[in-house]
Every structure is written in C-alpha cells, then in structure tokens.
Amino acid sequence: RADYWSSGQHPWLTSTKVHERIITSADEFVSDVALAECHLPLAPKGSVLMAITGMGKTLGHVALLEIDAHVSQHLAYLTPRIEVLQGGFLCWLLDTGYEEFQAAGRAGGSTKAALTCAWLRRLHVPVPHEAVQRRVERCWRAFLRADESLAAKQDALQAIFTSTLNQLTGAVS
C-alpha cells in the first residue's frame, strides 16, 4: 500500500542489506501507518541481523546493525547484552558459521530454505574475555575494509579489461 511508504521516516531493512556486512543506513523507509498496521520489529543498534530465508546465497548471511531499524520477516536479529557480548564479535562468529546455516536451512524439508528463530535460540555462543572480543572485532573490521578495497580494485581492473577489449575488437572490425 502506498500509505505504508509515503512520508516514510522509519528505517526498514530487507534481507539484501546483510550483504553490506555493516549496516549504517537504510535504503527504504516506512510510515507511521505501516508501523501501526504491520508487524515490523525494531532491531536496535548493535544487533546482528541474519537472513533466515532464501534459496540463494543470502540465507545465513549476517550483518552488524549500526542504526535502529525495522526489519522484514526474512530477517532475524540477535541483540547481545553489551556487558557480556560485543555485537562485532557475535557478527564475526556467526559469519564463520555461514555454511552450517545454509545446510540447516536446506535440511528443514520445505521447498524454500529457511532458518527459524527457535533454531537460532538454540545456538551456543562462546563468550571470551571482552579484550579478546574487541580484538577479534578490530581484525574483522580490518578484513572487511581490505575485502572492500580488493573488490573495488577488481571492479576497476574488469572495467579496464572490458574497455581495452572493446577498443581492440573495434580496431579489428
């Protein structure tokens, strides 16, 4: 409905946002009407989002939420108690379980792969000392920056290759 979106001021996230790994903004916003009439849970800043449905690569991906945002039914959120567990550490830890989450989602017997919140509640999460968690989070963030930089370089090289190839094929014609 148009009134769910017009004058939208509340951040709303879909499962595609998990590919950003660290979410600092929303692309879509919902209205007060949508909040009043629909079940749109509010995931607080510091939560870890996990895509819990899908047949492709999205299922099982996680991202750290650095804003408060409402989430679609295709996302689950885990909000750690900050005095016990750091969000960045939890995100890294869950990120390492991607293949396990994919397998668990496909094992449900449904025609569409999915994880459930009940399944997520049964996960056992190790809780190392806070200093270890912070060190792991710093390394994880550094890895994400390096990965992003490499992806940008790969895109630039691909563009140069394509341009050069187009110039060569144009010269041959």
XYZ file of C-alpha atoms in Angstrom:
173
model
C 0.000 0.000 0.000
C 1.243 3.438 -0.910
C 0.456 4.871 2.532
C 2.959 2.411 4.062
C 5.727 4.113 2.124
C 4.679 7.718 1.526
C 6.188 10.033 4.098
C 8.151 7.081 5.433
C 10.579 8.106 8.141
C 11.323 4.829 9.902
C 14.283 2.819 8.511
C 13.192 -0.561 7.119
C 15.571 -3.305 6.016
C 15.206 -6.348 3.805
C 17.462 -9.400 3.693
C 19.554 -7.995 0.827
C 21.097 -5.496 3.275
C 23.051 -8.274 5.023
C 25.495 -8.263 2.109
C 26.722 -4.859 3.312
C 28.169 -6.648 6.372
C 27.974 -3.434 8.454
C 24.713 -1.545 8.021
C 24.939 2.195 8.620
C 21.875 3.390 6.689
C 18.591 2.225 5.209
C 17.509 2.401 1.585
C 13.800 2.221 2.384
C 11.589 3.867 4.984
C 8.104 3.030 6.244
C 5.390 5.314 7.560
C 3.656 5.515 10.933
C 0.668 3.809 9.280
C 2.818 0.808 8.343
C 4.148 0.556 11.895
C 0.617 0.679 13.302
C -0.830 -1.918 10.938
C 2.031 -4.326 10.253
C 4.337 -6.424 12.363
C 7.668 -4.665 11.757
C 10.027 -5.499 14.613
C 12.535 -2.854 15.622
C 16.077 -4.187 15.751
C 18.204 -1.946 17.957
C 21.628 -0.608 17.055
C 24.301 -3.175 17.937
C 22.164 -6.131 16.876
C 23.311 -8.734 14.399
C 20.917 -9.391 11.537
C 20.695 -12.783 9.860
C 18.874 -13.608 6.647
C 16.691 -16.577 7.581
C 15.043 -17.411 4.247
C 16.057 -17.912 0.648
C 17.259 -20.379 -1.907
C 20.379 -18.492 -2.953
C 23.416 -17.256 -1.129
C 21.605 -14.746 1.122
C 20.315 -17.333 3.633
C 22.629 -17.420 6.645
C 24.478 -14.186 5.900
C 24.849 -11.775 8.789
C 25.475 -8.072 9.246
C 26.143 -5.766 12.161
C 23.462 -3.118 12.569
C 24.801 0.336 13.427
C 21.377 2.042 13.378
C 17.977 1.272 14.879
C 15.835 -0.192 12.076
C 12.655 -2.133 11.462
C 13.182 -5.456 9.706
C 11.256 -7.642 7.293
C 10.102 -11.158 8.142
C 13.087 -12.533 6.213
C 15.486 -11.268 8.859
C 16.108 -12.348 12.413
C 18.029 -10.164 14.801
C 20.147 -11.096 17.759
C 20.787 -8.332 20.267
C 23.683 -9.165 22.559
C 23.863 -7.812 26.079
C 26.738 -5.400 25.535
C 28.192 -6.027 29.006
C 28.646 -9.691 28.038
C 28.957 -9.943 24.272
C 30.121 -7.413 21.684
C 28.000 -7.144 18.513
C 31.010 -7.118 16.195
C 32.382 -10.276 17.782
C 28.995 -12.006 17.509
C 28.707 -10.971 13.865
C 32.170 -12.372 13.087
C 31.367 -15.583 14.957
C 28.072 -16.119 13.147
C 29.709 -15.205 9.838
C 32.072 -18.149 10.297
C 29.039 -20.460 10.501
C 27.579 -19.468 7.119
C 27.908 -22.944 5.550
C 26.347 -24.565 8.628
C 23.430 -22.129 8.483
C 22.941 -22.817 4.776
C 22.869 -26.570 5.427
C 20.497 -26.219 8.375
C 18.161 -24.039 6.323
C 18.035 -26.581 3.499
C 17.558 -29.509 5.892
C 14.134 -28.333 7.058
C 12.320 -30.314 4.370
C 10.493 -27.299 2.962
C 10.536 -26.253 -0.677
C 12.096 -22.967 0.461
C 15.208 -22.995 2.615
C 14.727 -21.261 5.967
C 16.027 -20.983 9.489
C 13.745 -20.350 12.426
C 14.152 -18.079 15.407
C 13.702 -21.157 17.625
C 16.679 -22.786 15.872
C 18.754 -19.631 16.390
C 17.894 -19.537 20.103
C 19.486 -22.973 20.499
C 22.857 -21.811 19.165
C 25.679 -21.987 21.659
C 27.858 -18.888 21.596
C 31.254 -18.895 23.281
C 31.893 -15.740 25.276
C 35.608 -14.994 25.565
C 37.021 -12.151 27.647
C 35.959 -8.682 26.492
C 39.502 -7.807 25.356
C 39.552 -10.864 23.081
C 36.149 -9.963 21.650
C 37.296 -6.405 20.906
C 40.497 -7.656 19.264
C 38.534 -10.072 17.082
C 36.125 -7.296 16.105
C 39.001 -4.970 15.127
C 40.504 -7.709 12.958
C 37.108 -8.483 11.402
C 36.536 -4.818 10.542
C 40.042 -4.578 9.063
C 39.341 -7.672 6.965
C 36.071 -6.149 5.705
C 37.866 -2.920 4.718
C 40.557 -4.916 2.883
C 37.927 -7.069 1.167
C 36.018 -3.958 0.074
C 39.225 -2.399 -1.259
C 40.105 -5.541 -3.207
C 36.587 -5.730 -4.661
C 36.857 -2.107 -5.824
C 40.246 -2.822 -7.433
C 38.829 -5.921 -9.128
C 35.912 -3.885 -10.495
C 38.320 -1.236 -11.812
C 40.511 -3.859 -13.478
C 37.451 -5.504 -15.029
C 36.347 -2.136 -16.430
C 39.810 -1.525 -17.903
C 39.850 -5.015 -19.418
C 36.381 -4.583 -20.936
C 37.255 -1.156 -22.323
C 40.524 -2.437 -23.806
C 38.788 -5.463 -25.301
C 36.106 -3.222 -26.844
C 38.806 -0.982 -28.322
C 40.671 -3.973 -29.741
C 37.593 -5.564 -31.267
C 36.601 -2.157 -32.702
C 40.065 -1.766 -34.263
C 39.892 -5.245 -35.827
C 36.428 -4.733 -37.367
